[in-house]
mmCIF file of N, CA and C in Angstrom:
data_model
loop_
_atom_site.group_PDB
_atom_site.id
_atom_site.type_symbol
_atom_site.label_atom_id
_atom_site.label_comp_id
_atom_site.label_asym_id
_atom_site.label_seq_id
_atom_site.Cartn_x
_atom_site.Cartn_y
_atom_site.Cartn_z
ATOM 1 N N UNK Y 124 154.455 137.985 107.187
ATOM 2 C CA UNK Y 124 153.706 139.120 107.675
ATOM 3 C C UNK Y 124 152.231 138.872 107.378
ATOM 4 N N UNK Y 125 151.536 139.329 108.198
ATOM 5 C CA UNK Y 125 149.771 139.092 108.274
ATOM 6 C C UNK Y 125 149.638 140.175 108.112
ATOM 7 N N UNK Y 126 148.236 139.969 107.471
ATOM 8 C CA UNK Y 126 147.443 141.179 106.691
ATOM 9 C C UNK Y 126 146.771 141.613 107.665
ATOM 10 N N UNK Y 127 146.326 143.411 107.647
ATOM 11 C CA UNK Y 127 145.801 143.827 108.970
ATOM 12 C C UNK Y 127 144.427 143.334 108.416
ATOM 13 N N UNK Y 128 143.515 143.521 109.587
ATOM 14 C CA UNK Y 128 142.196 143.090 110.204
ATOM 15 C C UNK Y 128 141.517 143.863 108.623
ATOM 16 N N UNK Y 129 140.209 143.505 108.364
ATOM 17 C CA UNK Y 129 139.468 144.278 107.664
ATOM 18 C C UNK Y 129 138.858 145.426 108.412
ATOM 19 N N UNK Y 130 138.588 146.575 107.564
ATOM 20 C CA UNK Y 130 137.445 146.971 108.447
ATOM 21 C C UNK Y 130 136.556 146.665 108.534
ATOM 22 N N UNK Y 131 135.621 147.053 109.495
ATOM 23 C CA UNK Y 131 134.670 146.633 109.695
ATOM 24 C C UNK Y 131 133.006 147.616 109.904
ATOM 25 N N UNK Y 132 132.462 147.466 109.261
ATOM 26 C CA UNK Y 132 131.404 148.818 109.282
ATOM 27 C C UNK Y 132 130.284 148.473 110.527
ATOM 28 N N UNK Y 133 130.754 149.461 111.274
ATOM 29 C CA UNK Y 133 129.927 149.680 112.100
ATOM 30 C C UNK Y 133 128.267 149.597 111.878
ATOM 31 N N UNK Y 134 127.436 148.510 112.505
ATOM 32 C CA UNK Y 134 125.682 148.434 112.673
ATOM 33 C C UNK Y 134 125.034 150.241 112.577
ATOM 34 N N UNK Y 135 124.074 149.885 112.501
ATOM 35 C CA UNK Y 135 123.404 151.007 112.831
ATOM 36 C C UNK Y 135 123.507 151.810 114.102
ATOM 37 N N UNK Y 136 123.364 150.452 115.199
ATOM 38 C CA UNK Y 136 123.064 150.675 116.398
ATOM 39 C C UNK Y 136 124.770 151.085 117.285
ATOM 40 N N UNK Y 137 125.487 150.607 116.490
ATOM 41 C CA UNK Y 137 127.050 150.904 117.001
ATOM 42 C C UNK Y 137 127.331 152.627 117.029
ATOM 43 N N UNK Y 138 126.685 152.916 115.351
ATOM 44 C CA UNK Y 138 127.248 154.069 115.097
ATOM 45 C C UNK Y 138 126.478 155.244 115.432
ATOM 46 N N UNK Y 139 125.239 154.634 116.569
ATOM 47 C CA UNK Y 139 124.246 155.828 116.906
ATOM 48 C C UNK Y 139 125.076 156.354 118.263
ATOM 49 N N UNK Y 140 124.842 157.113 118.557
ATOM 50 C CA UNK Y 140 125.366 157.885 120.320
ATOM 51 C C UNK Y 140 124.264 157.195 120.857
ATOM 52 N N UNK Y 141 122.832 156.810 120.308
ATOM 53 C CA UNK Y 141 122.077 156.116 121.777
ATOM 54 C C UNK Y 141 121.514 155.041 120.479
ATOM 55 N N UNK Y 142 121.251 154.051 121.093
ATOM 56 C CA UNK Y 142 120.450 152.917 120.794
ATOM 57 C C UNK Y 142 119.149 152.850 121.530
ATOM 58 N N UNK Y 143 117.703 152.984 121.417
ATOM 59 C CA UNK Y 143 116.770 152.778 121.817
ATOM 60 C C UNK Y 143 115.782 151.532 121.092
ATOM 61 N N UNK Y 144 115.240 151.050 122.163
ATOM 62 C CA UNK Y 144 114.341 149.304 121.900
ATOM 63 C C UNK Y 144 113.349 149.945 122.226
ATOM 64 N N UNK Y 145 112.419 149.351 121.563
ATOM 65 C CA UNK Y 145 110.559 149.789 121.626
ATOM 66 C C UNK Y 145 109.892 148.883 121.050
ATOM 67 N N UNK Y 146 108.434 149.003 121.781
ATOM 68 C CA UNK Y 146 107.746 147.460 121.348
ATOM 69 C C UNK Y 146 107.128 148.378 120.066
ATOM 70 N N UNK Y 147 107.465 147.533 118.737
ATOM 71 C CA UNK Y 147 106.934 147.757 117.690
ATOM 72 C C UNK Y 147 105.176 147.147 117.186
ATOM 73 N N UNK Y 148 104.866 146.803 118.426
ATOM 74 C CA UNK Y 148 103.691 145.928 118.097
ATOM 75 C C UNK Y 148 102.391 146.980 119.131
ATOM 76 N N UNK Y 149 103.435 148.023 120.040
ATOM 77 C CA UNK Y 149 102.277 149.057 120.538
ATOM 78 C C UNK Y 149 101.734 150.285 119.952
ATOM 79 N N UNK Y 150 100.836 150.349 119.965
ATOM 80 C CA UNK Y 150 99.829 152.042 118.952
ATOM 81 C C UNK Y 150 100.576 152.964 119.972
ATOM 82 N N UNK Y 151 100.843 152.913 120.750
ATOM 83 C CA UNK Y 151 101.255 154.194 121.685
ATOM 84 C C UNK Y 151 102.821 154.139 121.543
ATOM 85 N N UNK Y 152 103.610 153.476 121.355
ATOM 86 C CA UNK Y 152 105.152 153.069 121.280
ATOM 87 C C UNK Y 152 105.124 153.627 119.764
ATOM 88 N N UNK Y 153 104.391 153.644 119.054
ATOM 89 C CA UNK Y 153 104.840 152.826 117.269
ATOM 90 C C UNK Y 153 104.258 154.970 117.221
ATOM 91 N N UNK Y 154 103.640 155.725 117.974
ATOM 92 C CA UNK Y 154 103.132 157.083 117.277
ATOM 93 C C UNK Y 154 104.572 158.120 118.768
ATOM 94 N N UNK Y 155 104.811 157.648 119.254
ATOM 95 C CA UNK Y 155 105.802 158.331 120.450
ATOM 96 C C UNK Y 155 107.439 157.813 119.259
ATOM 97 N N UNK Y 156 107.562 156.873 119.179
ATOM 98 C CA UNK Y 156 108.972 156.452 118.202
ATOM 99 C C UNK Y 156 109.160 157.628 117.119
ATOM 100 N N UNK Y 157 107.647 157.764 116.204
ATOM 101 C CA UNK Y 157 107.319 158.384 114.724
ATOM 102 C C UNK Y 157 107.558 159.694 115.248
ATOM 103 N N UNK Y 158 107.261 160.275 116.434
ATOM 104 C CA UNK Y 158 107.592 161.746 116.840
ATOM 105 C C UNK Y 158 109.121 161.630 117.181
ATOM 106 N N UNK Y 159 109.778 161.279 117.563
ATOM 107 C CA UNK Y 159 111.450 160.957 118.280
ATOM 108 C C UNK Y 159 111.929 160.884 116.813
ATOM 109 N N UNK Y 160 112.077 159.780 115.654
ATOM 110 C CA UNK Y 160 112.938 159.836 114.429
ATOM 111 C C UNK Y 160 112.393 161.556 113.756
ATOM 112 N N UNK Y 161 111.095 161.697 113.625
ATOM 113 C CA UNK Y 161 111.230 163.185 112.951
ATOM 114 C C UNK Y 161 111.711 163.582 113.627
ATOM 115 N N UNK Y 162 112.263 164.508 115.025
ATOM 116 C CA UNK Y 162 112.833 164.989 115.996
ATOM 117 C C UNK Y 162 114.729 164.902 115.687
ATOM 118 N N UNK Y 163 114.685 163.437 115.400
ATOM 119 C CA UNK Y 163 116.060 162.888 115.419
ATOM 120 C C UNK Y 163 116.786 163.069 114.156
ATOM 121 N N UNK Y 164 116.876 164.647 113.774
ATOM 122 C CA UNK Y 164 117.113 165.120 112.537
ATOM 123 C C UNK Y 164 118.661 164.429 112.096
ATOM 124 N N UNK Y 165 119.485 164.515 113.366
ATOM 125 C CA UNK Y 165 120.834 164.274 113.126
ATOM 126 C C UNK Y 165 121.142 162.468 113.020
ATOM 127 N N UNK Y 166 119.987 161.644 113.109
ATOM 128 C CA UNK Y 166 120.012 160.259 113.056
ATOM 129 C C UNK Y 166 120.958 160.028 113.881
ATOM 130 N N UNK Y 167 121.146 160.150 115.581
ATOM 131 C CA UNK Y 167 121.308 160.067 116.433
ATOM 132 C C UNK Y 167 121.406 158.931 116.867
ATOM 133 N N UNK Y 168 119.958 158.618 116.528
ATOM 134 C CA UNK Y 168 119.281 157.410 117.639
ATOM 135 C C UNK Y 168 118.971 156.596 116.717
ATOM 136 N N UNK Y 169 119.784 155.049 116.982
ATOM 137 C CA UNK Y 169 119.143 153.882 116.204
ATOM 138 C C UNK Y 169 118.134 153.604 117.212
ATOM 139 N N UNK Y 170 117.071 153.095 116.256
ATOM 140 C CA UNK Y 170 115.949 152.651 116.749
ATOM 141 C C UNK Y 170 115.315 151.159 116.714
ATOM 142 N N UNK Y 171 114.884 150.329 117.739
ATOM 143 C CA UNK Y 171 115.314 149.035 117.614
ATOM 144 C C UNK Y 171 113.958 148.415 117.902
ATOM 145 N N UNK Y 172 113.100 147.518 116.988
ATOM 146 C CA UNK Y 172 111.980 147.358 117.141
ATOM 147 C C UNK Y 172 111.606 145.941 117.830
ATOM 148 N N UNK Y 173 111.263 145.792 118.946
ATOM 149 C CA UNK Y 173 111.946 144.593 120.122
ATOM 150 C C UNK Y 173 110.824 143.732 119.494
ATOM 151 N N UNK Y 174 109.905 144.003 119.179
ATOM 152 C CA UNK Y 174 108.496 143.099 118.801
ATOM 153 C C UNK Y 174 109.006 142.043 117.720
ATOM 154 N N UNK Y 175 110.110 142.869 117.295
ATOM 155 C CA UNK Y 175 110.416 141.632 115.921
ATOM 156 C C UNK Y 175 110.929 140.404 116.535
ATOM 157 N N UNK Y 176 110.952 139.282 115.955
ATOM 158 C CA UNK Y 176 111.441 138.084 116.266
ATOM 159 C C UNK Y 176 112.691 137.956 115.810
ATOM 160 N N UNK Y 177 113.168 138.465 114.935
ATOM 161 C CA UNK Y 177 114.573 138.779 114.206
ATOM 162 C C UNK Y 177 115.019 139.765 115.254
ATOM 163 N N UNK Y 178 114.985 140.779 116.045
ATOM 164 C CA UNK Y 178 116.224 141.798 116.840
ATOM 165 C C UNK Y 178 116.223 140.417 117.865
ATOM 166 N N UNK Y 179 117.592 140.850 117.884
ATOM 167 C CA UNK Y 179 118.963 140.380 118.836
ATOM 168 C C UNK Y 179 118.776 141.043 119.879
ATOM 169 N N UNK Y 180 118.471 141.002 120.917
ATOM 170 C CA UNK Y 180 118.553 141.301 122.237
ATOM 171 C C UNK Y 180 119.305 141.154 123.129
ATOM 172 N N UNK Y 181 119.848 142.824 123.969
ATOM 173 C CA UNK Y 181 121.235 143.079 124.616
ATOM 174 C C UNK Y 181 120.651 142.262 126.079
ATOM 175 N N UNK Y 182 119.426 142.207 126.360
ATOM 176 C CA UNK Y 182 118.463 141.698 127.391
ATOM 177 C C UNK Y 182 117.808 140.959 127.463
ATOM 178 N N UNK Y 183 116.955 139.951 128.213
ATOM 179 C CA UNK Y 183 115.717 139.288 127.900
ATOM 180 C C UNK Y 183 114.896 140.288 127.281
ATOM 181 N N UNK Y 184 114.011 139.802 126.281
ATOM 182 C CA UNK Y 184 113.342 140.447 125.249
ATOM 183 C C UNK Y 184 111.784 140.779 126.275
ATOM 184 N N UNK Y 185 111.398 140.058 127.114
ATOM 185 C CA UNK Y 185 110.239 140.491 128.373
ATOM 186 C C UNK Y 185 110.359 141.497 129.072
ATOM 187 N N UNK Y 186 111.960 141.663 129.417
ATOM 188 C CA UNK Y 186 112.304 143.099 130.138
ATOM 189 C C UNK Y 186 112.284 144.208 129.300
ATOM 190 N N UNK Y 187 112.590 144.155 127.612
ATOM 191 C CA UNK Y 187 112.890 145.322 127.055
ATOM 192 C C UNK Y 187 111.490 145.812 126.656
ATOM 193 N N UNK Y 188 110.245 144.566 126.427
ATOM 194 C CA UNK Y 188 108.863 145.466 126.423
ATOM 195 C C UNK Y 188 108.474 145.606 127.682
ATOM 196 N N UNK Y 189 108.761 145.321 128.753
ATOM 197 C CA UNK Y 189 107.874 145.707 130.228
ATOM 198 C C UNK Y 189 108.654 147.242 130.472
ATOM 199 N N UNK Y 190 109.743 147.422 130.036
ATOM 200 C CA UNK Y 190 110.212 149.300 130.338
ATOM 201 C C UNK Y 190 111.046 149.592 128.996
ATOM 202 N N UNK Y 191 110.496 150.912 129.090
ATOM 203 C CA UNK Y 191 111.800 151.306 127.718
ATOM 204 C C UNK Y 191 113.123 151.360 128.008
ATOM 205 N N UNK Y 192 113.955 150.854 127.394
ATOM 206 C CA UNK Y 192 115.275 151.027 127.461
ATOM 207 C C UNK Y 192 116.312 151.830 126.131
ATOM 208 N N UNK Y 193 117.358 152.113 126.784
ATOM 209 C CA UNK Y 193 118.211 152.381 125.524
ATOM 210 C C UNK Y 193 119.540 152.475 126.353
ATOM 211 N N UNK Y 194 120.404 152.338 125.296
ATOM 212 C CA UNK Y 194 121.776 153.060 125.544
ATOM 213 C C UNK Y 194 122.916 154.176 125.467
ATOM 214 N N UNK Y 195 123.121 154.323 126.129
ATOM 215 C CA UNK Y 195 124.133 155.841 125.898
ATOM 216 C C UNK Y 195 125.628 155.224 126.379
ATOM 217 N N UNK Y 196 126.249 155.874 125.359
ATOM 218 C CA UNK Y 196 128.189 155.454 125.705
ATOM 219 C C UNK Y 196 128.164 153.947 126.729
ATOM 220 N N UNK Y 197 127.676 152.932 125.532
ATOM 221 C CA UNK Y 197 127.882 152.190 126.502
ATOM 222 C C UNK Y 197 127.017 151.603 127.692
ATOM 223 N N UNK Y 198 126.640 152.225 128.399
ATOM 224 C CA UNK Y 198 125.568 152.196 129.582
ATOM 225 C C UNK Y 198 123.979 151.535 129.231
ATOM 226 N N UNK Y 199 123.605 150.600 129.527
ATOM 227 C CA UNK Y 199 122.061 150.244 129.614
ATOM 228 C C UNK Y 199 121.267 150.820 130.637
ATOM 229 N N UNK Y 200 119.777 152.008 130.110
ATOM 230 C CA UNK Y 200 119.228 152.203 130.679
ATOM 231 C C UNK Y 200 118.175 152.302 130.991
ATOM 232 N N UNK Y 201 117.107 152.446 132.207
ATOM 233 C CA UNK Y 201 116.004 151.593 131.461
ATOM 234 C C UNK Y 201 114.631 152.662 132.296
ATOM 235 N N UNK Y 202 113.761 152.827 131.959
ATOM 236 C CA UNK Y 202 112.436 153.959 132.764
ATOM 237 C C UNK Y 202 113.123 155.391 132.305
ATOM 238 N N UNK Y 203 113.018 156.361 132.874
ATOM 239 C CA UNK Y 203 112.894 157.769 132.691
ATOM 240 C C UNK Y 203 114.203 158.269 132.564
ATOM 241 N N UNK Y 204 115.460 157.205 133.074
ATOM 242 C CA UNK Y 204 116.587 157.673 132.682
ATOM 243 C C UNK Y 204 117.269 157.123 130.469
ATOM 244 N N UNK Y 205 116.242 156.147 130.557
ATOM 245 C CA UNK Y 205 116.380 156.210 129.024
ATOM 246 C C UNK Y 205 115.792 157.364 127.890
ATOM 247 N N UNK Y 206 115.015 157.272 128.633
ATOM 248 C CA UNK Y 206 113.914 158.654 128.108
ATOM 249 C C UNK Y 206 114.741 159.670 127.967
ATOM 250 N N UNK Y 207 115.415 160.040 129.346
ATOM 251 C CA UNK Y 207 116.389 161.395 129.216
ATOM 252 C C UNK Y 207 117.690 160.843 127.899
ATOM 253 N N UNK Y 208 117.984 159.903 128.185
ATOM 254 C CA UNK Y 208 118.811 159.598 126.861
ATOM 255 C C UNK Y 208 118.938 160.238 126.164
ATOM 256 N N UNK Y 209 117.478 159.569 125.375
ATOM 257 C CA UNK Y 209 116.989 159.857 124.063
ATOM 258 C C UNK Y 209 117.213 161.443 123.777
ATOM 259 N N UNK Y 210 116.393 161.847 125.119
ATOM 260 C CA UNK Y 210 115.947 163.318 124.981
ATOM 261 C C UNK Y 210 117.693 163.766 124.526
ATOM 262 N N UNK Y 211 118.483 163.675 125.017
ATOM 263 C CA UNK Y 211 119.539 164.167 125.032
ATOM 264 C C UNK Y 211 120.415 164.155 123.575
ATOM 265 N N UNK Y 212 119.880 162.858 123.186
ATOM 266 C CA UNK Y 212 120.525 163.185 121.577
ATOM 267 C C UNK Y 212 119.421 163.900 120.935
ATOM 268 N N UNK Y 213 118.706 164.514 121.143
ATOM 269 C CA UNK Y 213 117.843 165.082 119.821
ATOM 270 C C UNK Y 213 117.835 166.886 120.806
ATOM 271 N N UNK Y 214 118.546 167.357 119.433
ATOM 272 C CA UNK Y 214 119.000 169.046 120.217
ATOM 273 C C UNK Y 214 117.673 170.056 120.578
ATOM 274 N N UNK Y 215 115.947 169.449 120.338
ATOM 275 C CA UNK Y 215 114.837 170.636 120.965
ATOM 276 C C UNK Y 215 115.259 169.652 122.166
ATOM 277 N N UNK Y 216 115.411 168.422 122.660
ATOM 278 C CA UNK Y 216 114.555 167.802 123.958
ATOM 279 C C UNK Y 216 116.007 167.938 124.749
ATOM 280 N N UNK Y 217 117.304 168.292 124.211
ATOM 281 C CA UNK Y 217 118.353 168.137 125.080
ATOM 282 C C UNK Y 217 118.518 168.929 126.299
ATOM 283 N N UNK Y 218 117.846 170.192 126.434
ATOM 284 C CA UNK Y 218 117.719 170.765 127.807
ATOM 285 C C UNK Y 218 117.278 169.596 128.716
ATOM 286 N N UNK Y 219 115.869 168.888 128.310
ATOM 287 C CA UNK Y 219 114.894 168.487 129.448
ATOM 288 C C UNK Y 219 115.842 167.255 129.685
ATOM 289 N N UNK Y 220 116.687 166.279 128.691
ATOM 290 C CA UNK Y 220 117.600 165.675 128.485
ATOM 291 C C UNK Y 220 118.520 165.868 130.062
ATOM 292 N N UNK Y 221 119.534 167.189 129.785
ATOM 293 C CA UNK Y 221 120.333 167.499 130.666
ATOM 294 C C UNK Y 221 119.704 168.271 132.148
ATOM 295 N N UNK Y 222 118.346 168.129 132.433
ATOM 296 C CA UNK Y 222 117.806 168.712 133.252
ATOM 297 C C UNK Y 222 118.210 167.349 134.080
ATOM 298 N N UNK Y 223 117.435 165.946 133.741
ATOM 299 C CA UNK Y 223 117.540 164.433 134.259
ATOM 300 C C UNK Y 223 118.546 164.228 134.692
ATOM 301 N N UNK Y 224 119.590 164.586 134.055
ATOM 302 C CA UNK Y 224 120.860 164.013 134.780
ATOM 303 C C UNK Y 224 120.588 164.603 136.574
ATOM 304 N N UNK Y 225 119.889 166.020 136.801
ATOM 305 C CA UNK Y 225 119.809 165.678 138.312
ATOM 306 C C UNK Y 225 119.465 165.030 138.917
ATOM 307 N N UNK Y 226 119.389 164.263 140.148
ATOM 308 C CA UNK Y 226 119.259 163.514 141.025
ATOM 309 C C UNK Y 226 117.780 163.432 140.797
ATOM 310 N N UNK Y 227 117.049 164.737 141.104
ATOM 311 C CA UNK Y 227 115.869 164.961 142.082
ATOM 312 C C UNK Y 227 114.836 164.768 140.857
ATOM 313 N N UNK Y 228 115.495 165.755 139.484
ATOM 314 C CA UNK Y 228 114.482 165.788 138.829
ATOM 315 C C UNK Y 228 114.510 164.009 137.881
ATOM 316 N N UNK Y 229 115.348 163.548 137.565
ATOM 317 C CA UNK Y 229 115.086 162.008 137.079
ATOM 318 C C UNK Y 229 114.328 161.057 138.263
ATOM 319 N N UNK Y 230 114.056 161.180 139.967
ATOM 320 C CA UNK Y 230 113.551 160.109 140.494
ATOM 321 C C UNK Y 230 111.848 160.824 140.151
ATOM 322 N N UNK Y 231 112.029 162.274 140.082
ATOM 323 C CA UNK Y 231 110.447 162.861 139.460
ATOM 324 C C UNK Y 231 110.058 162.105 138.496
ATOM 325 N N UNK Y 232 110.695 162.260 137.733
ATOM 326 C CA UNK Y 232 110.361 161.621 135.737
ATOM 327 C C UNK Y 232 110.044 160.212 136.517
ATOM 328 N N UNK Y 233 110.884 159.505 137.160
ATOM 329 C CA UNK Y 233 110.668 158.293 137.207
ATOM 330 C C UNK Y 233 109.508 157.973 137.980
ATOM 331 N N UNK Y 234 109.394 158.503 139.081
ATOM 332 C CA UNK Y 234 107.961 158.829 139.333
ATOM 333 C C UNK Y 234 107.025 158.447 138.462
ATOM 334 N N UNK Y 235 106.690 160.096 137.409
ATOM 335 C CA UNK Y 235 105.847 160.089 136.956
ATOM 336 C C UNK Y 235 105.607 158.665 135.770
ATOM 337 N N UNK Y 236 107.013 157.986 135.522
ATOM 338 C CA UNK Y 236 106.705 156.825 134.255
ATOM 339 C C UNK Y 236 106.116 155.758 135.297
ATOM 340 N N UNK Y 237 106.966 155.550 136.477
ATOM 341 C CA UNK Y 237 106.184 154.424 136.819
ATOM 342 C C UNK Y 237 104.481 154.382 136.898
ATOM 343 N N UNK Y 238 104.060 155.879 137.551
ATOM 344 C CA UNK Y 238 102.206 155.936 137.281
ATOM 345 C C UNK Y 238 102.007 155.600 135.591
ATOM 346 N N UNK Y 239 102.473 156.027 134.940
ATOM 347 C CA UNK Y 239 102.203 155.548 133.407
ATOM 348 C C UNK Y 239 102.323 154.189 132.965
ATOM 349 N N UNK Y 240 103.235 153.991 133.948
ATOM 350 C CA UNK Y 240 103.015 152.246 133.262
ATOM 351 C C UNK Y 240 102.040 151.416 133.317
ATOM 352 N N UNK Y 241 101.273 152.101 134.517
ATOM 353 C CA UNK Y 241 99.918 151.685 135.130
ATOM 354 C C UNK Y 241 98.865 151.577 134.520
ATOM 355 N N UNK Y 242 98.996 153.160 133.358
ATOM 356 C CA UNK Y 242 97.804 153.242 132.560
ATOM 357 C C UNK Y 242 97.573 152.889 130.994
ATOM 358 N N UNK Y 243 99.537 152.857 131.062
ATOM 359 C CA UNK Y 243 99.627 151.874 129.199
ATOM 360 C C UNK Y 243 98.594 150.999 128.879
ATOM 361 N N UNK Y 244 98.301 149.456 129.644
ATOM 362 C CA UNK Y 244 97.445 148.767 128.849
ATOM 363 C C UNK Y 244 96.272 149.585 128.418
ATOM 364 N N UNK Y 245 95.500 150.344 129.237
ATOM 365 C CA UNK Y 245 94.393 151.036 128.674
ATOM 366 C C UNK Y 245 94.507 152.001 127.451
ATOM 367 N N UNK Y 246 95.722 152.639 127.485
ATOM 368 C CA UNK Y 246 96.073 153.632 126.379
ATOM 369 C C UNK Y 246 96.716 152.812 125.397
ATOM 370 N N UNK Y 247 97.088 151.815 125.571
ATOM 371 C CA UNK Y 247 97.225 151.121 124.034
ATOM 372 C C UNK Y 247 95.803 150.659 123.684
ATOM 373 N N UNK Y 248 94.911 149.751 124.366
ATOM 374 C CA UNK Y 248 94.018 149.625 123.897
ATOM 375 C C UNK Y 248 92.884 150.164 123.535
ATOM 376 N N UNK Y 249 93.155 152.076 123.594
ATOM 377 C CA UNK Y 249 92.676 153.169 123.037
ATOM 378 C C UNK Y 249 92.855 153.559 121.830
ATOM 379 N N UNK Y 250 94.275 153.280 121.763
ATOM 380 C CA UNK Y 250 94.631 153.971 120.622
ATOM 381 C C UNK Y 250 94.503 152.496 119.287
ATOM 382 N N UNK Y 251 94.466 151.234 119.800
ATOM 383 C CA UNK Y 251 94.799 150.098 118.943
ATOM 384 C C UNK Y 251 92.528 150.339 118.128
ATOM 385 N N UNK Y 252 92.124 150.874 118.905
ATOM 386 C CA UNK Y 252 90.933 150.796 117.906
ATOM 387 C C UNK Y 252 91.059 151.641 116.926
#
């Protein structure tokens, strides 16, 4: 007879409901993250700092700083539907969270991130002085 399996303790990132990647090397990423963990009273959301050379990447590591991503049950997601993610594990942002899941209002959000992506380099290099 064989001995059962060990257990095995679940990562951080296993035992969160969402996993979120963020460039740890942006002033605007590194003060938006610091608002989301205070927020993330219930430690929800592992938080995954892509800038490091040490994280393991579910993706090419170019794609996970060119859009935010995260995961929910499983699912990789990446622009304004990660965002809603997030929003969704942390119980003030979970309305605006479960608002996204509509059609109309997530291609809005997405909308509005893609104009933002436009203006990141300048707003990091606002906030990096």
């Amino acid at each position: 007879m064989t001995a059962p399996p060990a257990p095995t303790v679940p990562t951080d990132a296993e035992a969160a409901e969402v996993t979120v990647w963020f460039d740890g090397a942006c002033p605007l990423c590194l003060r938006e993250i610091a608002l989301m963990r205070r927020l993330d009273r219930r430690e929800a959301i592992a938080f995954v700092d892509v800038a490091s050379p040490d994280t393991a990447c579910p993706i090419d590591r170019r794609e996970l700083l060119a859009r935010f991503h995260a995961r929910e049950n499983g699912v990789m997601l990446s622009g304004a539907a990660a965002f809603a993610a997030m929003w969704r594990a942390i119980p003030l942002l979970k309305p605006l969270g479960w608002a996204a899941r509509n059609r109309t209002v997530l291609n809005g959000l997405e909308w509005l991130y893609l104009r933002f992506l436009v203006l990141r380099p300048r707003l990091q290099k606002m906030l990096a002085r």
